Amino acid sequence: MMTANPITDPDTRADIQPGNTPFDVRCAGAWVLRGIEPLEHRLARLPWPDAGELLIDASAVTAMDTSGAWMLHRTMRALQEHGHSVQVRGLRPEFEALLQLIASRSVTYEAAVVPGVAASIGQRSWRSVLSALGMLSFLGENAIVLLRSLAQPSRIRWRPVLHNLQTAGFEALPITGLLSFLMGIVIAYQGAEQLRRFGANIYVADLVGLSMVRELSPMLTAIIVAGRSGSAYAAQIGTMKVTEEIDALRTIGVGRLELLVLPKVLALVLALPLLTVYTDVMGVLGGMVMARAQLDVSFSAYLGQLDEAISLASYLIGIGKAPVFAVIIALVGCYQGFQVGGSADSVGRQTTVSVVQSIFLVIVIDSLFSIVFSWFDL
């Protein structure tokens, strides 16, 4: 409790009474915590005029702490909301300073205004535009840092690059391989019945091979990495921001992008194409197992048909998407980490946003790739 002046007389109690006219009141006694409750009742019973200028004479106030100053400020604010012009006179300088401090820290709670449908859409759209501009600015900053690092390779921090390559690449092999293998099994199983009707069992290799190598493996791997590594990037940087470690890095002259963002981008650009090749193999393997079990297609026949079905262009198209997806996942995760506020709740919220935005952008970019490739008949 912050006290401006101690109570010297224990019998002196806070009081407020009408003055000589209806437009003035007199405050007296010790406006401290233990006298707040009876003072509250006196204020409730005090007759106030409908409107006009009110004068509060506080020259007889002997003591005031934070509770008393807050009570006086709340009374003044309530009167002002009802159209009165309130002036306080005679208050000691130390009490006046305490009252001003309370007024500067008080929050006015106003009734929430529910926007209409058009206003809500406009606000969401504007926030999306600001977020997109911030992301573009972040992309430009990282591009400058990358060019500067390529011009001076000694600036690249290879230890964090190798660490991120292990966590985002090598440690992701089990989950990506398993899901890709199961995806190959599902595609082969769903197509087996239809192919059997037309006696086209061998074409299960075309179905599984093209769908996995060209489309599903790059996108599936990117989605898994976005949920696994992209969220980790956002959580790591967000936690560092909450604990003010990023401010400490800036203080000692360490570039936050060179240390926290660029190694992650470089590691993911290297790891995601390799993971895509691995998931290609696992997906084709899953389809081969199911083709042998459901359609009696031997492994040698399956691989021979696969060699005819998949062209080099289709294979390179799938691999070429991976670095683009890697840049999107790394930058979105890091950017959302830097948007974290000063609480742990903000870390969780921005981590969720990073995963959702990464997956959304991966799917959108993959759709744009498909449109562009169709224009060029690839």
CSV table of C-alpha atoms in Angstrom, one decimal:
chain,number,residue,atom,x,y,z
A,1,MET,CA,0.0,0.0,0.0
A,2,MET,CA,1.4,3.3,-1.0
A,3,THR,CA,0.8,6.0,1.7
A,4,ALA,CA,1.2,9.7,1.0
A,5,ASN,CA,0.9,10.7,4.7
A,6,PRO,CA,0.6,8.5,7.8
A,7,ILE,CA,-2.4,8.9,10.1
A,8,THR,CA,-1.3,10.7,13.2
A,9,ASP,CA,-4.8,10.6,14.9
A,10,PRO,CA,-6.4,7.2,15.0
A,11,ASP,CA,-9.8,8.7,15.8
A,12,THR,CA,-9.8,10.9,12.7
A,13,ARG,CA,-12.1,9.2,10.2
A,14,ALA,CA,-12.8,9.9,6.5
A,15,ASP,CA,-15.8,12.0,5.9
A,16,ILE,CA,-17.6,13.9,3.2
A,17,GLN,CA,-20.4,16.3,3.8
A,18,PRO,CA,-22.5,18.8,1.7
A,19,GLY,CA,-21.1,22.4,1.8
A,20,ASN,CA,-22.8,25.7,2.1
A,21,THR,CA,-24.3,25.4,-1.4
A,22,PRO,CA,-25.6,22.5,-3.4
A,23,PHE,CA,-22.7,22.7,-5.7
A,24,ASP,CA,-19.9,22.1,-3.2
A,25,VAL,CA,-18.9,19.4,-0.8
A,26,ARG,CA,-16.3,19.1,1.9
A,27,CYS,CA,-13.9,16.2,2.4
A,28,ALA,CA,-12.2,15.7,5.8
A,29,GLY,CA,-10.3,13.1,7.9
A,30,ALA,CA,-8.0,10.3,6.9
A,31,TRP,CA,-8.9,8.9,3.5
A,32,VAL,CA,-7.2,5.5,4.0
A,33,LEU,CA,-8.1,1.9,3.5
A,34,ARG,CA,-9.7,1.2,6.9
A,35,GLY,CA,-12.1,4.1,6.4
A,36,ILE,CA,-13.2,3.2,2.8
A,37,GLU,CA,-16.3,1.2,3.7
A,38,PRO,CA,-18.2,3.8,5.8
A,39,LEU,CA,-17.1,6.5,3.2
A,40,GLU,CA,-18.7,4.4,0.5
A,41,HIS,CA,-22.0,4.5,2.2
A,42,ARG,CA,-21.8,8.3,2.8
A,43,LEU,CA,-21.1,8.9,-0.9
A,44,ALA,CA,-24.1,6.7,-1.9
A,45,ARG,CA,-26.4,8.8,0.4
A,46,LEU,CA,-25.0,12.2,-0.6
A,47,PRO,CA,-27.4,14.3,-2.6
A,48,TRP,CA,-25.8,15.5,-5.9
A,49,PRO,CA,-27.3,18.2,-8.1
A,50,ASP,CA,-28.4,17.2,-11.6
A,51,ALA,CA,-25.8,19.2,-13.4
A,52,GLY,CA,-23.4,22.1,-13.1
A,53,GLU,CA,-19.9,22.9,-11.7
A,54,LEU,CA,-19.0,21.1,-8.5
A,55,LEU,CA,-16.3,22.2,-6.0
A,56,ILE,CA,-14.7,19.6,-3.7
A,57,ASP,CA,-13.0,21.2,-0.8
A,58,ALA,CA,-10.2,18.8,0.4
A,59,SER,CA,-8.3,21.1,2.7
A,60,ALA,CA,-9.4,19.2,5.7
A,61,VAL,CA,-8.1,15.8,4.5
A,62,THR,CA,-5.4,14.8,6.9
A,63,ALA,CA,-4.1,11.6,5.3
A,64,MET,CA,-4.6,9.7,2.0
A,65,ASP,CA,-3.4,6.5,0.6
A,66,THR,CA,-4.0,4.7,-2.7
A,67,SER,CA,-7.4,3.5,-1.6
A,68,GLY,CA,-8.6,7.0,-0.7
A,69,ALA,CA,-7.1,8.5,-3.8
A,70,TRP,CA,-8.9,5.9,-5.9
A,71,MET,CA,-12.2,6.6,-4.1
A,72,LEU,CA,-11.9,10.3,-4.8
A,73,HIS,CA,-10.9,9.7,-8.4
A,74,ARG,CA,-13.8,7.3,-8.9
A,75,THR,CA,-16.2,9.8,-7.5
A,76,MET,CA,-15.0,12.6,-9.7
A,77,ARG,CA,-15.2,10.4,-12.8
A,78,ALA,CA,-18.7,9.3,-12.0
A,79,LEU,CA,-19.8,13.0,-11.6
A,80,GLN,CA,-18.1,13.9,-14.9
A,81,GLU,CA,-19.9,11.1,-16.7
A,82,HIS,CA,-23.2,12.7,-15.4
A,83,GLY,CA,-22.4,16.0,-16.9
A,84,HIS,CA,-20.7,17.8,-14.0
A,85,SER,CA,-17.6,19.9,-14.1
A,86,VAL,CA,-15.6,18.9,-11.0
A,87,GLN,CA,-12.8,20.9,-9.3
A,88,VAL,CA,-10.7,19.9,-6.3
A,89,ARG,CA,-9.2,22.6,-4.1
A,90,GLY,CA,-7.2,22.6,-1.0
A,91,LEU,CA,-5.6,19.2,-1.4
A,92,ARG,CA,-2.1,18.9,-0.2
A,93,PRO,CA,0.6,18.6,-2.9
A,94,GLU,CA,1.6,15.0,-1.9
A,95,PHE,CA,-2.1,14.0,-2.0
A,96,GLU,CA,-2.5,15.8,-5.3
A,97,ALA,CA,0.4,13.9,-6.8
A,98,LEU,CA,-1.1,10.6,-5.6
A,99,LEU,CA,-4.5,11.5,-7.2
A,100,GLN,CA,-2.8,12.3,-10.5
A,101,LEU,CA,-0.9,9.0,-10.4
A,102,ILE,CA,-4.2,7.1,-9.8
A,103,ALA,CA,-5.9,9.0,-12.7
A,104,SER,CA,-3.0,8.2,-15.1
A,105,ARG,CA,-3.2,4.5,-14.2
A,106,SER,CA,-7.0,4.1,-14.2
A,107,VAL,CA,-8.8,2.4,-17.0
A,108,THR,CA,-12.1,3.5,-18.3
A,109,TYR,CA,-14.4,0.6,-19.0
A,110,GLU,CA,-16.8,1.4,-21.8
A,111,ALA,CA,-19.6,-0.7,-23.2
A,112,ALA,CA,-18.3,-2.9,-26.0
A,113,VAL,CA,-19.6,-1.9,-29.4
A,114,VAL,CA,-20.4,-5.0,-31.5
A,115,PRO,CA,-19.4,-4.2,-35.1
A,116,GLY,CA,-21.7,-5.1,-37.9
A,117,VAL,CA,-21.0,-7.7,-40.5
A,118,ALA,CA,-19.4,-5.3,-43.0
A,119,ALA,CA,-17.3,-3.7,-40.3
A,120,SER,CA,-16.1,-7.0,-39.0
A,121,ILE,CA,-15.2,-8.1,-42.5
A,122,GLY,CA,-13.3,-4.9,-43.1
A,123,GLN,CA,-11.4,-5.2,-39.8
A,124,ARG,CA,-10.4,-8.8,-40.6
A,125,SER,CA,-9.4,-7.8,-44.1
A,126,TRP,CA,-7.3,-4.9,-42.8
A,127,ARG,CA,-5.5,-7.1,-40.2
A,128,SER,CA,-4.8,-9.6,-43.0
A,129,VAL,CA,-3.3,-6.9,-45.2
A,130,LEU,CA,-1.1,-5.6,-42.3
A,131,SER,CA,0.0,-9.2,-41.6
A,132,ALA,CA,0.8,-9.8,-45.2
A,133,LEU,CA,2.8,-6.5,-45.4
A,134,GLY,CA,4.7,-7.4,-42.2
A,135,MET,CA,5.5,-10.9,-43.7
A,136,LEU,CA,6.8,-9.3,-46.9
A,137,SER,CA,9.0,-6.9,-44.9
A,138,PHE,CA,10.3,-9.8,-42.9
A,139,LEU,CA,11.0,-11.7,-46.2
A,140,GLY,CA,12.9,-8.7,-47.5
A,141,GLU,CA,15.0,-8.4,-44.4
A,142,ASN,CA,16.0,-12.1,-44.5
A,143,ALA,CA,16.8,-11.8,-48.2
A,144,ILE,CA,19.3,-9.0,-47.4
A,145,VAL,CA,20.8,-11.0,-44.6
A,146,LEU,CA,21.1,-14.0,-46.9
A,147,LEU,CA,22.9,-12.0,-49.6
A,148,ARG,CA,25.2,-10.5,-47.1
A,149,SER,CA,26.0,-14.0,-45.7
A,150,LEU,CA,26.6,-15.4,-49.1
A,151,ALA,CA,29.0,-12.6,-49.9
A,152,GLN,CA,30.8,-13.4,-46.6
A,153,PRO,CA,30.4,-17.1,-45.9
A,154,SER,CA,32.2,-16.7,-42.6
A,155,ARG,CA,29.1,-14.9,-41.2
A,156,ILE,CA,27.1,-18.1,-41.6
A,157,ARG,CA,26.7,-19.9,-38.3
A,158,TRP,CA,27.2,-23.5,-39.4
A,159,ARG,CA,26.7,-25.1,-35.9
A,160,PRO,CA,23.1,-23.9,-35.7
A,161,VAL,CA,22.6,-25.0,-39.3
A,162,LEU,CA,23.8,-28.5,-38.6
A,163,HIS,CA,21.7,-28.6,-35.4
A,164,ASN,CA,18.5,-27.6,-37.2
A,165,LEU,CA,19.4,-30.0,-40.0
A,166,GLN,CA,19.4,-32.8,-37.5
A,167,THR,CA,16.2,-31.8,-35.7
A,168,ALA,CA,14.2,-30.8,-38.8
A,169,GLY,CA,15.6,-33.5,-41.1
A,170,PHE,CA,17.1,-36.6,-39.6
A,171,GLU,CA,14.7,-36.7,-36.6
A,172,ALA,CA,11.7,-36.4,-38.9
A,173,LEU,CA,12.5,-39.5,-40.9
A,174,PRO,CA,10.4,-41.9,-38.9
A,175,ILE,CA,7.1,-40.0,-38.9
A,176,THR,CA,7.4,-38.9,-42.6
A,177,GLY,CA,8.4,-42.3,-43.8
A,178,LEU,CA,5.6,-44.1,-41.9
A,179,LEU,CA,2.9,-41.7,-43.1
A,180,SER,CA,4.1,-41.8,-46.7
A,181,PHE,CA,4.2,-45.6,-46.6
A,182,LEU,CA,0.6,-45.7,-45.3
A,183,MET,CA,-0.4,-43.2,-47.9
A,184,GLY,CA,0.9,-45.4,-50.6
A,185,ILE,CA,-1.0,-48.3,-49.2
A,186,VAL,CA,-4.2,-46.3,-49.1
A,187,ILE,CA,-3.9,-45.1,-52.7
A,188,ALA,CA,-3.2,-48.6,-54.0
A,189,TYR,CA,-6.0,-50.1,-51.9
A,190,GLN,CA,-8.5,-47.6,-53.1
A,191,GLY,CA,-7.5,-48.0,-56.8
A,192,ALA,CA,-7.2,-51.8,-56.7
A,193,GLU,CA,-10.9,-52.5,-57.0
A,194,GLN,CA,-11.4,-50.2,-59.9
A,195,LEU,CA,-8.3,-51.4,-61.8
A,196,ARG,CA,-9.3,-55.0,-61.3
A,197,ARG,CA,-12.7,-54.5,-63.0
A,198,PHE,CA,-10.9,-53.4,-66.2
A,199,GLY,CA,-8.0,-55.9,-66.0
A,200,ALA,CA,-5.6,-53.0,-65.6
A,201,ASN,CA,-3.9,-54.3,-62.4
A,202,ILE,CA,-0.4,-53.3,-63.6
A,203,TYR,CA,-1.4,-49.6,-63.8
A,204,VAL,CA,-1.5,-49.4,-60.0
A,205,ALA,CA,2.2,-48.4,-60.3
A,206,ASP,CA,1.2,-45.4,-62.5
A,207,LEU,CA,-1.5,-44.4,-60.0
A,208,VAL,CA,0.7,-44.6,-56.9
A,209,GLY,CA,4.0,-43.5,-58.5
A,210,LEU,CA,2.7,-40.3,-60.2
A,211,SER,CA,0.4,-39.2,-57.3
A,212,MET,CA,3.1,-39.7,-54.7
A,213,VAL,CA,6.2,-38.4,-56.6
A,214,ARG,CA,4.6,-35.4,-58.2
A,215,GLU,CA,2.0,-34.2,-55.7
A,216,LEU,CA,1.5,-36.0,-52.4
A,217,SER,CA,5.0,-36.6,-51.2
A,218,PRO,CA,6.2,-33.0,-51.4
A,219,MET,CA,2.9,-31.6,-49.9
A,220,LEU,CA,2.6,-34.3,-47.2
A,221,THR,CA,6.2,-33.9,-46.1
A,222,ALA,CA,5.8,-30.1,-46.0
A,223,ILE,CA,2.6,-30.4,-43.9
A,224,ILE,CA,4.3,-32.7,-41.4
A,225,VAL,CA,7.4,-30.5,-41.2
A,226,ALA,CA,5.2,-27.4,-40.7
A,227,GLY,CA,3.4,-29.0,-37.8
A,228,ARG,CA,6.6,-30.4,-36.3
A,229,SER,CA,9.4,-28.0,-37.0
A,230,GLY,CA,7.5,-24.8,-37.9
A,231,SER,CA,5.7,-24.8,-34.6
A,232,ALA,CA,9.0,-25.4,-32.8
A,233,TYR,CA,10.5,-22.4,-34.5
A,234,ALA,CA,7.6,-20.2,-33.4
A,235,ALA,CA,7.7,-21.5,-29.8
A,236,GLN,CA,11.5,-21.2,-29.5
A,237,ILE,CA,11.7,-17.6,-30.7
A,238,GLY,CA,8.5,-16.6,-28.9
A,239,THR,CA,9.8,-18.0,-25.6
A,240,MET,CA,13.1,-16.1,-26.2
A,241,LYS,CA,11.1,-12.9,-26.7
A,242,VAL,CA,9.1,-13.4,-23.5
A,243,THR,CA,12.3,-14.0,-21.5
A,244,GLU,CA,13.9,-11.0,-23.2
A,245,GLU,CA,16.8,-13.0,-24.6
A,246,ILE,CA,16.3,-11.4,-28.0
A,247,ASP,CA,16.7,-8.0,-26.4
A,248,ALA,CA,19.9,-9.3,-24.8
A,249,LEU,CA,21.2,-10.4,-28.2
A,250,ARG,CA,20.5,-6.9,-29.6
A,251,THR,CA,22.3,-5.4,-26.7
A,252,ILE,CA,25.5,-7.4,-27.3
A,253,GLY,CA,25.4,-6.7,-31.0
A,254,VAL,CA,24.3,-10.1,-32.3
A,255,GLY,CA,21.9,-10.1,-35.3
A,256,ARG,CA,18.7,-11.9,-34.5
A,257,LEU,CA,18.1,-12.9,-38.1
A,258,GLU,CA,21.6,-14.2,-38.6
A,259,LEU,CA,21.4,-16.3,-35.4
A,260,LEU,CA,17.8,-17.3,-35.2
A,261,VAL,CA,16.3,-17.3,-38.7
A,262,LEU,CA,18.9,-17.8,-41.4
A,263,PRO,CA,20.2,-21.2,-39.9
A,264,LYS,CA,16.7,-22.5,-39.8
A,265,VAL,CA,15.9,-21.5,-43.4
A,266,LEU,CA,19.2,-23.0,-44.7
A,267,ALA,CA,18.7,-26.2,-42.8
A,268,LEU,CA,15.1,-26.7,-43.9
A,269,VAL,CA,16.0,-25.9,-47.5
A,270,LEU,CA,18.5,-28.7,-47.4
A,271,ALA,CA,16.4,-31.1,-45.3
A,272,LEU,CA,13.0,-30.9,-47.1
A,273,PRO,CA,14.1,-32.1,-50.6
A,274,LEU,CA,15.9,-35.0,-49.0
A,275,LEU,CA,12.9,-35.9,-46.9
A,276,THR,CA,10.8,-35.7,-50.1
A,277,VAL,CA,13.0,-38.2,-51.8
A,278,TYR,CA,12.7,-40.4,-48.8
A,279,THR,CA,8.9,-40.2,-48.7
A,280,ASP,CA,8.8,-40.9,-52.5
A,281,VAL,CA,10.6,-44.2,-51.9
A,282,MET,CA,8.4,-45.1,-48.9
A,283,GLY,CA,5.2,-44.2,-50.7
A,284,VAL,CA,6.1,-46.3,-53.7
A,285,LEU,CA,7.1,-49.1,-51.4
A,286,GLY,CA,3.7,-49.0,-49.6
A,287,GLY,CA,1.9,-49.1,-53.0
A,288,MET,CA,4.1,-52.0,-54.1
A,289,VAL,CA,3.2,-54.0,-51.0
A,290,MET,CA,-0.5,-53.4,-51.5
A,291,ALA,CA,-0.3,-54.2,-55.2
A,292,ARG,CA,1.3,-57.5,-54.4
A,293,ALA,CA,-1.3,-58.4,-51.8
A,294,GLN,CA,-4.5,-57.2,-53.6
A,295,LEU,CA,-3.7,-57.4,-57.4
A,296,ASP,CA,-1.1,-60.1,-57.5
A,297,VAL,CA,1.4,-57.7,-59.2
A,298,SER,CA,4.9,-58.9,-58.6
A,299,PHE,CA,7.6,-56.6,-57.4
A,300,SER,CA,9.6,-56.8,-60.6
A,301,ALA,CA,6.5,-56.0,-62.8
A,302,TYR,CA,5.6,-53.1,-60.5
A,303,LEU,CA,9.0,-51.6,-60.7
A,304,GLY,CA,9.2,-52.1,-64.4
A,305,GLN,CA,5.9,-50.3,-64.9
A,306,LEU,CA,6.9,-47.6,-62.5
A,307,ASP,CA,10.0,-46.9,-64.6
A,308,GLU,CA,7.8,-46.3,-67.6
A,309,ALA,CA,5.2,-44.2,-65.7
A,310,ILE,CA,7.4,-41.7,-64.0
A,311,SER,CA,9.4,-39.3,-66.2
A,312,LEU,CA,12.4,-37.3,-65.0
A,313,ALA,CA,10.3,-34.1,-65.4
A,314,SER,CA,7.6,-35.4,-63.0
A,315,TYR,CA,10.2,-36.4,-60.5
A,316,LEU,CA,12.1,-33.1,-60.6
A,317,ILE,CA,8.8,-31.2,-60.3
A,318,GLY,CA,8.1,-32.9,-57.0
A,319,ILE,CA,11.6,-32.3,-55.7
A,320,GLY,CA,11.6,-28.7,-56.9
A,321,LYS,CA,8.6,-27.8,-54.8
A,322,ALA,CA,10.3,-28.8,-51.6
A,323,PRO,CA,12.8,-25.8,-51.3
A,324,VAL,CA,9.9,-23.4,-51.8
A,325,PHE,CA,7.8,-25.1,-49.2
A,326,ALA,CA,10.9,-25.1,-46.8
A,327,VAL,CA,11.3,-21.3,-47.1
A,328,ILE,CA,7.6,-20.7,-46.4
A,329,ILE,CA,7.6,-23.0,-43.4
A,330,ALA,CA,10.7,-21.5,-41.8
A,331,LEU,CA,9.9,-17.9,-42.4
A,332,VAL,CA,6.3,-18.2,-41.3
A,333,GLY,CA,7.3,-20.0,-38.1
A,334,CYS,CA,10.1,-17.5,-37.3
A,335,TYR,CA,7.9,-14.5,-38.1
A,336,GLN,CA,5.1,-15.6,-35.8
A,337,GLY,CA,7.6,-16.2,-33.1
A,338,PHE,CA,8.7,-12.6,-33.3
A,339,GLN,CA,5.1,-11.5,-33.1
A,340,VAL,CA,4.7,-13.0,-29.6
A,341,GLY,CA,3.7,-10.5,-26.9
A,342,GLY,CA,4.8,-10.6,-23.3
A,343,SER,CA,2.9,-13.7,-22.0
A,344,ALA,CA,3.0,-17.5,-22.3
A,345,ASP,CA,-0.5,-17.4,-23.7
A,346,SER,CA,0.8,-15.4,-26.7
A,347,VAL,CA,3.4,-18.1,-27.4
A,348,GLY,CA,0.8,-20.7,-27.7
A,349,ARG,CA,-1.5,-18.5,-29.8
A,350,GLN,CA,1.3,-17.5,-32.3
A,351,THR,CA,2.5,-21.1,-32.5
A,352,THR,CA,-1.0,-22.2,-33.6
A,353,VAL,CA,-1.1,-19.4,-36.1
A,354,SER,CA,2.2,-20.4,-37.6
A,355,VAL,CA,1.1,-23.9,-38.2
A,356,VAL,CA,-2.2,-22.9,-39.8
A,357,GLN,CA,-0.6,-20.2,-42.0
A,358,SER,CA,2.2,-22.5,-43.1
A,359,ILE,CA,-0.1,-25.3,-44.1
A,360,PHE,CA,-2.5,-22.9,-45.8
A,361,LEU,CA,0.4,-21.3,-47.8
A,362,VAL,CA,1.9,-24.6,-48.7
A,363,ILE,CA,-1.5,-25.8,-50.2
A,364,VAL,CA,-2.0,-22.5,-52.0
A,365,ILE,CA,1.5,-22.5,-53.5
A,366,ASP,CA,1.1,-26.1,-54.5
A,367,SER,CA,-2.1,-25.1,-56.4
A,368,LEU,CA,-0.3,-22.3,-58.1
A,369,PHE,CA,2.4,-24.7,-59.2
A,370,SER,CA,-0.2,-27.0,-60.7
A,371,ILE,CA,-1.7,-24.1,-62.7
A,372,VAL,CA,1.7,-22.9,-63.9
A,373,PHE,CA,2.7,-26.4,-64.9
A,374,SER,CA,-0.5,-27.0,-66.8
A,375,TRP,CA,0.2,-23.8,-68.8
A,376,PHE,CA,3.6,-25.1,-69.9
A,377,ASP,CA,2.2,-28.7,-70.4
A,378,LEU,CA,4.6,-30.1,-67.8
